[in-house]
Coordinates of C-alpha atoms in Angstrom, one line a residue:
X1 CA 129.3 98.0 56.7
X2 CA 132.4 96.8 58.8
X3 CA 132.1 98.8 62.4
X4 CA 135.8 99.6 63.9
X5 CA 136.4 100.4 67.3
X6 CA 136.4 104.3 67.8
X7 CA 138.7 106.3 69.7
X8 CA 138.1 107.3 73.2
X9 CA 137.8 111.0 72.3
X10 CA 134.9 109.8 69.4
X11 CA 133.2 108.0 72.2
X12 CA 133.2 110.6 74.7
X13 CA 131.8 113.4 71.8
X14 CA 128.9 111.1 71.2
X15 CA 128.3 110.4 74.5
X16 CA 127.9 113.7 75.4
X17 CA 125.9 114.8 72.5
X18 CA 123.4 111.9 73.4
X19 CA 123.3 113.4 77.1
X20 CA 123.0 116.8 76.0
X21 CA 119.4 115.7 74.3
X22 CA 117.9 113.9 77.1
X23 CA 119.1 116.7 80.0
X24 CA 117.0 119.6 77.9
X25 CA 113.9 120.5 79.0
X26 CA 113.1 121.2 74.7
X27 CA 114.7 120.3 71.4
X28 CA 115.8 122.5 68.9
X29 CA 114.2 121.8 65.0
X30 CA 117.8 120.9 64.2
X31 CA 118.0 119.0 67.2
X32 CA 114.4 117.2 66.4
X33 CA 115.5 116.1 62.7
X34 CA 119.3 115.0 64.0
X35 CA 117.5 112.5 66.7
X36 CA 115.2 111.5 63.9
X37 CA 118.4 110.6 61.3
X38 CA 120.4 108.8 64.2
X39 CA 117.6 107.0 65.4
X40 CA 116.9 105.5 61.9
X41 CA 120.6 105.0 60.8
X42 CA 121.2 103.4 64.8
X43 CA 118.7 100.8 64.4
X44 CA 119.5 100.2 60.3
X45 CA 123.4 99.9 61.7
X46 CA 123.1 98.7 65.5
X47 CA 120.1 97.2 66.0
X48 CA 118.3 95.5 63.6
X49 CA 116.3 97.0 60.0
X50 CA 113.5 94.6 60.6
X51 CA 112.4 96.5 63.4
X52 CA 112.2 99.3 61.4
X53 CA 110.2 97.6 58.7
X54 CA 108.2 96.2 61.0
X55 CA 106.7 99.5 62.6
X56 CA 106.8 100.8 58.8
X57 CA 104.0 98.4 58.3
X58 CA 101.8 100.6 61.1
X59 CA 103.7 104.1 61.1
X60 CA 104.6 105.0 56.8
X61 CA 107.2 106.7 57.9
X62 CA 110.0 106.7 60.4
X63 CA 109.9 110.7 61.7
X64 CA 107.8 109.5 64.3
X65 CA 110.3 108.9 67.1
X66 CA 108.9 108.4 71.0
X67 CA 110.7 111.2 73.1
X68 CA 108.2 111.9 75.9
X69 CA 105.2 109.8 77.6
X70 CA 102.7 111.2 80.5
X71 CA 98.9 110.1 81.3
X72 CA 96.8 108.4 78.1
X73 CA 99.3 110.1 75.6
X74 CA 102.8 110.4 74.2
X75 CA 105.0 112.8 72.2
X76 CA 107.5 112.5 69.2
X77 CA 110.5 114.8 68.8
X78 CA 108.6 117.2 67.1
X79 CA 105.7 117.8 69.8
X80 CA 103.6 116.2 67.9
X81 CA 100.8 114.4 70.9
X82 CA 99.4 110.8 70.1
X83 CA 97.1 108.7 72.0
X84 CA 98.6 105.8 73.1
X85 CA 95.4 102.4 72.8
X86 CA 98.6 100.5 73.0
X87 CA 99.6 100.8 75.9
X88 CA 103.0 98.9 76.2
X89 CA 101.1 96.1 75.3
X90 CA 99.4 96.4 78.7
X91 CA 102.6 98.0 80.2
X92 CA 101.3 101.3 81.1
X93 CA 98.4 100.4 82.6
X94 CA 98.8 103.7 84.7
X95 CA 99.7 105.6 82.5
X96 CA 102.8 107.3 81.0
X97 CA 104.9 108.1 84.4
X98 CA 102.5 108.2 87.1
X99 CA 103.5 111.0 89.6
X100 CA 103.2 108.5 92.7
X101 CA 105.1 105.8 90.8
X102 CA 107.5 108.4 89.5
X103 CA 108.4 110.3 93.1
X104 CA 108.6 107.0 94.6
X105 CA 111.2 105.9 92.6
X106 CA 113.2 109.2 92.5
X107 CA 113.2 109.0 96.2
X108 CA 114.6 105.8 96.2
X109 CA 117.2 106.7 93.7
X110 CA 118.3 109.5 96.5
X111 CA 119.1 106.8 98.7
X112 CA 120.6 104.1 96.9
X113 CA 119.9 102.2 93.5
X114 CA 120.6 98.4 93.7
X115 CA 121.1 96.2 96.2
X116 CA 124.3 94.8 97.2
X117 CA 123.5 91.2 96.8
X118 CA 125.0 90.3 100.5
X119 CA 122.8 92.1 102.6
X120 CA 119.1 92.2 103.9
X121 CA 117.0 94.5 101.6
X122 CA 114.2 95.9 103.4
X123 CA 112.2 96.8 100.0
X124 CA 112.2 93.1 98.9
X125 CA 110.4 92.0 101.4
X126 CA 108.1 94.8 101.7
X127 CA 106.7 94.4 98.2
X128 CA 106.3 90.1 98.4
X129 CA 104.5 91.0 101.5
X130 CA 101.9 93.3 100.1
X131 CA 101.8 90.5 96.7
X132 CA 100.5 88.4 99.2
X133 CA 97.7 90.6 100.6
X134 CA 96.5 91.5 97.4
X135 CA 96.8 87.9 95.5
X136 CA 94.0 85.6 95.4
X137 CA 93.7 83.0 98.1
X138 CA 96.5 81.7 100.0
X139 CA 99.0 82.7 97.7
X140 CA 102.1 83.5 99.9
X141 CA 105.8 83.4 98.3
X142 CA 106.8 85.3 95.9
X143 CA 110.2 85.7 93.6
X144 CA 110.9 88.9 91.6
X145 CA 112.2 88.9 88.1
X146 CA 113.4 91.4 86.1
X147 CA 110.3 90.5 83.0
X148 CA 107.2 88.0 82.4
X149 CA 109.2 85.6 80.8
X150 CA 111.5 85.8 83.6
X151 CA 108.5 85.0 85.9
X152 CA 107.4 82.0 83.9
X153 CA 110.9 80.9 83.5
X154 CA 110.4 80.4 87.4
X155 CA 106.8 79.2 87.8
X156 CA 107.9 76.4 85.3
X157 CA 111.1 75.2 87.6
X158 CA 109.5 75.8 91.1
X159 CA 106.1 73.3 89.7
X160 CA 109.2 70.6 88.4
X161 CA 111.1 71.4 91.8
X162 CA 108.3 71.2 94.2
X163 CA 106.4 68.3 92.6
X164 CA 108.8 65.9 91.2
X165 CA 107.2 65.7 88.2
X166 CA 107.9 66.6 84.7
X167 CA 105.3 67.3 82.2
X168 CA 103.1 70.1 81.9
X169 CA 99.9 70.7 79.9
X170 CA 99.9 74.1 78.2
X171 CA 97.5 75.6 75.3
X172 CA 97.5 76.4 72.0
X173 CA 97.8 80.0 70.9
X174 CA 99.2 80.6 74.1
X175 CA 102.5 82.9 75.0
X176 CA 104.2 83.0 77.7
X177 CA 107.4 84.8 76.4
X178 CA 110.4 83.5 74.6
X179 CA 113.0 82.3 76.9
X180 CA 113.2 78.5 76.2
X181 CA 111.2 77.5 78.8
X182 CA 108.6 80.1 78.4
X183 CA 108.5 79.5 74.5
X184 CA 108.1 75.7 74.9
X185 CA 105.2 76.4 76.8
X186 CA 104.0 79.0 74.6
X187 CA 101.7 77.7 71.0
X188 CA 102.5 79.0 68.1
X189 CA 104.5 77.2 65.6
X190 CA 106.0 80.7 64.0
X191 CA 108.1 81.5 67.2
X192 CA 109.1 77.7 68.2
X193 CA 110.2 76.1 64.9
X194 CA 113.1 78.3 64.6
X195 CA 114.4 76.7 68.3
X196 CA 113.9 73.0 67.7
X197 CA 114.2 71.1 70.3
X198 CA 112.7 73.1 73.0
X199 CA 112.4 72.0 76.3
X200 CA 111.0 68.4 76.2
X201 CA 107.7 67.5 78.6
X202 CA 105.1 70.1 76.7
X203 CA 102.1 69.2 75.2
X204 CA 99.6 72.0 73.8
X205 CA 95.8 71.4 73.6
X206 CA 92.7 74.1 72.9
X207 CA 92.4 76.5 74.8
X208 CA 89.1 76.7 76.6
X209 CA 88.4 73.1 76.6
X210 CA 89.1 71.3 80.2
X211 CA 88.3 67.9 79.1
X212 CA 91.2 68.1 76.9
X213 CA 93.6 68.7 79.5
X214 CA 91.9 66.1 81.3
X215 CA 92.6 63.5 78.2
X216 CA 96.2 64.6 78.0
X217 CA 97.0 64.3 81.4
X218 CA 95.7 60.4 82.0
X219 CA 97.2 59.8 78.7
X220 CA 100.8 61.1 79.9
X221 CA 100.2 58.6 83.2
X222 CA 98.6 55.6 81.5
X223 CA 102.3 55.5 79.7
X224 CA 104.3 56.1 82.6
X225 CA 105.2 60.0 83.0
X226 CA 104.4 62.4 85.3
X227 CA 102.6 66.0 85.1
X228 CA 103.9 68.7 87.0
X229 CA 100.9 71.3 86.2
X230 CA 98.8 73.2 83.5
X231 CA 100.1 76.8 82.2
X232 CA 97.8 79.3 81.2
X233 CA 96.0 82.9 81.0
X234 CA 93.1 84.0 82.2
X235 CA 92.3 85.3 78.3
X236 CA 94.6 85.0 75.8
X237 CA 96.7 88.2 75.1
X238 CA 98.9 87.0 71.9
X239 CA 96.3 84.9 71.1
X240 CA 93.7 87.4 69.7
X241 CA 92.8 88.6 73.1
X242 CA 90.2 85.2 73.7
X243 CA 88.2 84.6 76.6
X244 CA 87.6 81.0 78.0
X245 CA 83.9 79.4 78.2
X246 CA 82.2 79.4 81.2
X247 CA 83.7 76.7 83.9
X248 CA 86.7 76.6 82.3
X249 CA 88.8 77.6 85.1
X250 CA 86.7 76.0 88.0
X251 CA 87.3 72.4 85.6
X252 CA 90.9 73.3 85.5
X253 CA 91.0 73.8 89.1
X254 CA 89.4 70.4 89.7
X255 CA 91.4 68.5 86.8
X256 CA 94.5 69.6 88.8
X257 CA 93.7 68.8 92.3
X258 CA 92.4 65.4 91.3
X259 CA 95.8 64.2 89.1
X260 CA 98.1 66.6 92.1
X261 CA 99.4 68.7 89.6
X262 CA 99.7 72.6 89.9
X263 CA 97.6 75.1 88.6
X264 CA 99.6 77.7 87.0
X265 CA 97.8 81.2 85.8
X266 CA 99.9 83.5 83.7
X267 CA 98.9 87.3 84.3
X268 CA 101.7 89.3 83.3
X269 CA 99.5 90.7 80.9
X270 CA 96.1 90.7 82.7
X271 CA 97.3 91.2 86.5
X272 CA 97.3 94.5 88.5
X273 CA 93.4 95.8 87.3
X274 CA 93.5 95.4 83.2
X275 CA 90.6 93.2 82.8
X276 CA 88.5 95.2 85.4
X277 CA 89.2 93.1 88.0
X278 CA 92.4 92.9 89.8
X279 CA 93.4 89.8 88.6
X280 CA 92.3 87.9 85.8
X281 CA 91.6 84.6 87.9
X282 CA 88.9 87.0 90.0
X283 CA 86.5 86.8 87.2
X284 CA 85.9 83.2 87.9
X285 CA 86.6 82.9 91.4
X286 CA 89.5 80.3 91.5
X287 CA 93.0 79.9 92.8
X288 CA 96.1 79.4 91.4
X289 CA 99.1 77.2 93.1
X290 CA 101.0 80.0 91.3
X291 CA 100.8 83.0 89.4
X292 CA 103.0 85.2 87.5
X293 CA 102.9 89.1 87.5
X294 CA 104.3 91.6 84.9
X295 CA 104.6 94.6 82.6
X296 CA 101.7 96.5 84.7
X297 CA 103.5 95.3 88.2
X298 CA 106.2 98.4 88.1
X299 CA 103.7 100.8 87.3
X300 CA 104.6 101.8 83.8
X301 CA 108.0 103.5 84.8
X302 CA 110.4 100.3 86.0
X303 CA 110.6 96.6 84.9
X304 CA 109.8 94.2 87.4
X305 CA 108.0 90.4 87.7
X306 CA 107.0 88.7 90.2
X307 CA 106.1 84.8 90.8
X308 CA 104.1 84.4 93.7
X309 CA 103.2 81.0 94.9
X310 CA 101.4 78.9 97.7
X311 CA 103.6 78.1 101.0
X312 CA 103.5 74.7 100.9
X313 CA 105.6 74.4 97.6
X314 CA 108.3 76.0 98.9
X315 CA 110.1 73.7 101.2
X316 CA 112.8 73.5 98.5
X317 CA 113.5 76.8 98.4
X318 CA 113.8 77.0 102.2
X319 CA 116.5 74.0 101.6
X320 CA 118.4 76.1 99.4
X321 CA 117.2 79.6 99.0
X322 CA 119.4 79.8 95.3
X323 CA 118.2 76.7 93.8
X324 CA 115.1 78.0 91.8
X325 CA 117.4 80.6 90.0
X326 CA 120.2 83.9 90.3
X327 CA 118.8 87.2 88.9
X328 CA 121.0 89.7 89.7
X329 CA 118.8 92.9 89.2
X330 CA 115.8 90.9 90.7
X331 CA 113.5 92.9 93.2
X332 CA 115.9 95.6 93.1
X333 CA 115.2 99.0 95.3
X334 CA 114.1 101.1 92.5
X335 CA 112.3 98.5 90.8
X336 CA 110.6 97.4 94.0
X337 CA 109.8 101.3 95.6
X338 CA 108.0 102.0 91.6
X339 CA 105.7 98.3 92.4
X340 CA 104.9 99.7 96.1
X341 CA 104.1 103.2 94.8
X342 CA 101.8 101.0 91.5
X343 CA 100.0 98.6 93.8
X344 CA 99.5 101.7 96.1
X345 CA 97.9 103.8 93.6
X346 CA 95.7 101.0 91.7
X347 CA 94.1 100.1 95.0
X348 CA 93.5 104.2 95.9
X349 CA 92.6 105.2 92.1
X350 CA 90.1 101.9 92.0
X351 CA 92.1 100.9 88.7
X352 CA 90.3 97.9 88.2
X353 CA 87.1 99.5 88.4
X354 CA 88.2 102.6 86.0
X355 CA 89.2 99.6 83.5
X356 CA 85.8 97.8 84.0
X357 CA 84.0 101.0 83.1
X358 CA 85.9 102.2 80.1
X359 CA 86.2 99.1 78.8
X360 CA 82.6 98.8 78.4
X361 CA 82.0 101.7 77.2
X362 CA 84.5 101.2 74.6
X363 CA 82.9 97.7 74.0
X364 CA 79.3 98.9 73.5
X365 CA 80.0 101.3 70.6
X366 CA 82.2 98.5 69.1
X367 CA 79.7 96.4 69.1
X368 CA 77.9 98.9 67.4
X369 CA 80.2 99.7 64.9
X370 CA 80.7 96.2 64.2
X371 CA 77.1 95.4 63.2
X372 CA 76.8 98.0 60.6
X373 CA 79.9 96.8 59.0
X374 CA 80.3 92.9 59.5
X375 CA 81.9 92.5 56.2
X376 CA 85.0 94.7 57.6
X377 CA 84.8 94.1 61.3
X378 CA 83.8 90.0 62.4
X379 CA 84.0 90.5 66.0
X380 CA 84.5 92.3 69.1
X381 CA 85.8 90.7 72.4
X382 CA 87.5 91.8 75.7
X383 CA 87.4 92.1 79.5
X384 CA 88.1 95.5 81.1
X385 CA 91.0 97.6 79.4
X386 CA 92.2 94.4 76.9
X387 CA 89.7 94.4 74.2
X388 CA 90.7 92.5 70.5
X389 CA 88.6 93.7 67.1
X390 CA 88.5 90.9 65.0
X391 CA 89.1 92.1 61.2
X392 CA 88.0 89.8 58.6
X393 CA 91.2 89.5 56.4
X394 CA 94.9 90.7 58.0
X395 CA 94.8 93.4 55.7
X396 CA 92.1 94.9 57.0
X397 CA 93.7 95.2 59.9
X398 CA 97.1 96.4 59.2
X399 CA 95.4 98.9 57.4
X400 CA 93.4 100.0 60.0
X401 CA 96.4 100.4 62.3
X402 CA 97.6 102.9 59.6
X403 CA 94.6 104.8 58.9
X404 CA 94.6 105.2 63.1
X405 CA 97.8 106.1 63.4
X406 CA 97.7 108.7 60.8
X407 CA 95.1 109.8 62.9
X408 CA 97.8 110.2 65.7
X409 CA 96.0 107.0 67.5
X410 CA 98.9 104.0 68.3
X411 CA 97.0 100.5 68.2
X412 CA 99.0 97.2 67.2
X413 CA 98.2 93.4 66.4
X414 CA 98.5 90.5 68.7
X415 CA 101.3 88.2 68.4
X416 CA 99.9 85.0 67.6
X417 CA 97.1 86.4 65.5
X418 CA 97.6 88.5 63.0
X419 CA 93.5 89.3 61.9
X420 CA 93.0 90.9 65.4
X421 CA 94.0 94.1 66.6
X422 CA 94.2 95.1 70.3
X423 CA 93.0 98.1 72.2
X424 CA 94.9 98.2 75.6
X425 CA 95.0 101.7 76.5
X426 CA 96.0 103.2 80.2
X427 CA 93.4 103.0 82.6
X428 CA 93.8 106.5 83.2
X429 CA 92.4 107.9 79.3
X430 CA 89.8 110.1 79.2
X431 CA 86.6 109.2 77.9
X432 CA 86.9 112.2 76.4
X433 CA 90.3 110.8 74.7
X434 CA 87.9 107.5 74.2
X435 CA 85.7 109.2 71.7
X436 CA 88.3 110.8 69.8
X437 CA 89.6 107.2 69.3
X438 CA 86.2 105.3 68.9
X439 CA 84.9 108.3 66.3
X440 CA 88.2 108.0 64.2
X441 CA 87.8 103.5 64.6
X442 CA 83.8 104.3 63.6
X443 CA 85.2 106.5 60.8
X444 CA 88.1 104.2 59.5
X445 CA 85.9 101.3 59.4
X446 CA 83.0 103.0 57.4
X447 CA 85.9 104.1 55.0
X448 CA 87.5 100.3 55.0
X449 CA 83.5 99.1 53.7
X450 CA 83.3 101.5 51.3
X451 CA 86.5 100.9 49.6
X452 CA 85.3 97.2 49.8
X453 CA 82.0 97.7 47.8
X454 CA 83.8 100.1 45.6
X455 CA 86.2 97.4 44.5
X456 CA 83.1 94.7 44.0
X457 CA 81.8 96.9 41.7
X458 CA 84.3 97.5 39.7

């Protein structure tokens, strides 16, 4: 299909029609099924079909279409109510619009929306400040971003910028997002071949073992380069949601301040409370030289980032405050008044200690669930509200997604493993929500063995 220009008038009538649904309060069942055509035939026509396919693979159909989100659950056109164990993939960490996030940013909008670029804006600083009091250590500085990539993108050029130094030591499995420098450091061949060459000065080892970090690193000097730090999460998201061996982090922390390189600790997915503590690097009691903040950071209703980073690497960026990078919507007033209003409400709503509980509660009966039916289910991992079930074929768990979903339950896979799928629900669910979820998983998976056996037998 060729697409002409349309007239003004055409532009205008769709415009207007598109308004029309958002302003009301409900939707027609002519309105319902119109939304539901346009939405397929906009993302066949102006998007792209794969997406479609792709959430074919967990949906079966495409008249599910999002149109309304609040606590633990969200809504299609229809009315039709689905728990969301998805979560943005850790996005909504408070939920689908939080009132405090949500009033905060409508009273900023009241007052003015972006920032003029020129002038002081008050909000800016406001939020780095309150980064710094909650951040581990003497974390200090901190650059907002518009998305975790972003943030990465950053943490990668201040290490280079305030060290001299060029390489950097990141893991396998690992993502970081999929701008070019945040892909380079990120580990799985799927997303990087495509791009060849990335960024030069990246070399992946396994995650969870320090000693190979060590190795690369006096390797990488013994022939005469330089390493400006080692990337990585707290757990591994993308990876299949895997947690590092004990001492991991407090080697990593030593490896680093031994060859002066920087410690760099990803928690865009794992910062603001998910894991049950408030950040991922609290677990194991050690300290970044920087860490990047995400998806969770604007409270589920605004998209912000943040790279926050010790003092002393920022005489660069006192030198010339534009150097590191230009983001033009970065640490803008509403995104900044909906991260006040998040941090705020995760402190006074003990987030991270809502996530600890639920998550092992959710944990326990998985556990369960997974020793009566090993042949289905291999494992069951997780810290706080980020919790990965291991299936023992991808199959398995594609099909689980399905069964769940036709239960009006959204789970999904991880990126950069395809047997495991995540449960990352809002801190705020129910756990009387939880064991609607957990009795349809204990259900699902009972059914998954039994059509297993049945097809041994036959």
């Amino acid at each position: 299909m060729i697409c002409m220009r349309k007239s003004k008038e055409e532009v205008l009538r769709d415009a207007n029609d598109i308004l029309s649904y958002i302003e009301k309060q409900t939707l027609t069942e002519a309105e319902q099924k119109k939304i539901i055509h346009d939405s397929v035939y906009n993302f066949t026509h102006y998007v792209n079909e794969a997406i479609l396919k792709h959430r074919k693979s967990v949906s079966n159909d495409f008249s599910v279409v999002e149109w309304k989100g609040e606590g633990a659950v969200f809504y299609d056109t229809k009315g039709d109510e689905y728990i969301d164990c998805l979560g943005g993939y850790g996005v909504f960490l408070l939920g689908h619009r939080h009132p405090n996030v949500v009033n905060a940013v409508k009273s900023q909008i009241d007052r003015y929306a972006l920032h003029s670029q020129e002038l002081v804006d008050p909000l800016r600083g406001y939020l780095s400040k309150l980064v710094a009091a909650i951040t581990p250590g003497d974390l200090q500085h901190t650059y907002l971003v518009n998305c975790g990539t972003e943030a990465n993108e950053m943490a990668l050029k201040l290490a280079r910028l305030a060290t001299g130094k060029k390489w950097f030591i990141s893991m396998e499995n690992g993502f970081h997002g999929k701008t070019l420098g945040s892909l380079s450091a990120s580990g799985k061949a799927m997303f990087r071949t495509p791009y060849m060459p990335l960024v030069p000065g990246f070399q992946h080892v396994a995650f969870g073992d320090a000693e190979a970090v060590e190795k690369a690193i006096h390797h990488l000097i013994g022939t005469g380069e330089t390493v400006a730090g080692v990337i990585v999460e707290p757990m591994q998201g993308e990876g299949g949601v895997n947690l590092a061996p004990e001492g991991y982090f407090q080697r990593l922390r030593e490896i680093c301040d031994k060859y002066e390189c920087l410690l760099i600790v990803d928690e865009v997915q794992t910062g603001m409370g998910r894991t049950g503590k408030l950040f991922g690097m609290d677990h194991y009691g050690v300290v970044p030289d920087i860490m990047t903040l995400g998806k969770a950071f604007g409270g589920g209703v605004m998209p912000i980032a943040a790279m926050v980073a010790k003092d002393e690497l920022w005489d660069k960026m006192e030198e010339n405050p534009f150097l590191l990078g230009s983001s033009t919507f970065g640490g803008n007033p509403l995104c900044c008044a909906a991260s006040i209003a998040a941090i705020k409400t995760i402190l006074e709503e003990d987030i991270p200690g809502q996530a600890e509980a639920k998550g092992e509660y959710i944990l326990d009966r998985l556990k369960k669930i997974q020793s009566e039916h090993p042949e289905v289910l291999k494992d069951v991992r997780g810290l706080g509200l980020l919790i990965g079930m291991e299936f023992t074929t991808n199959e398995l768990g594609y099909t689980m997604a399905k069964y769940l979903f036709n239960e009006k339950i959204l789970v999904s896979g991880t990126i950069n493993n395809a047997t495991v799928i995540r449960l990352e629900p809002p801190a705020v669910i129910s756990y009387e929500q939880l064991d609607v979820v957990l009795d349809a998983i204990e259900r699902n998976i009972a059914l998954l063995a039994n059509e297993m056996n049945e097809v041994t037998v036959k």
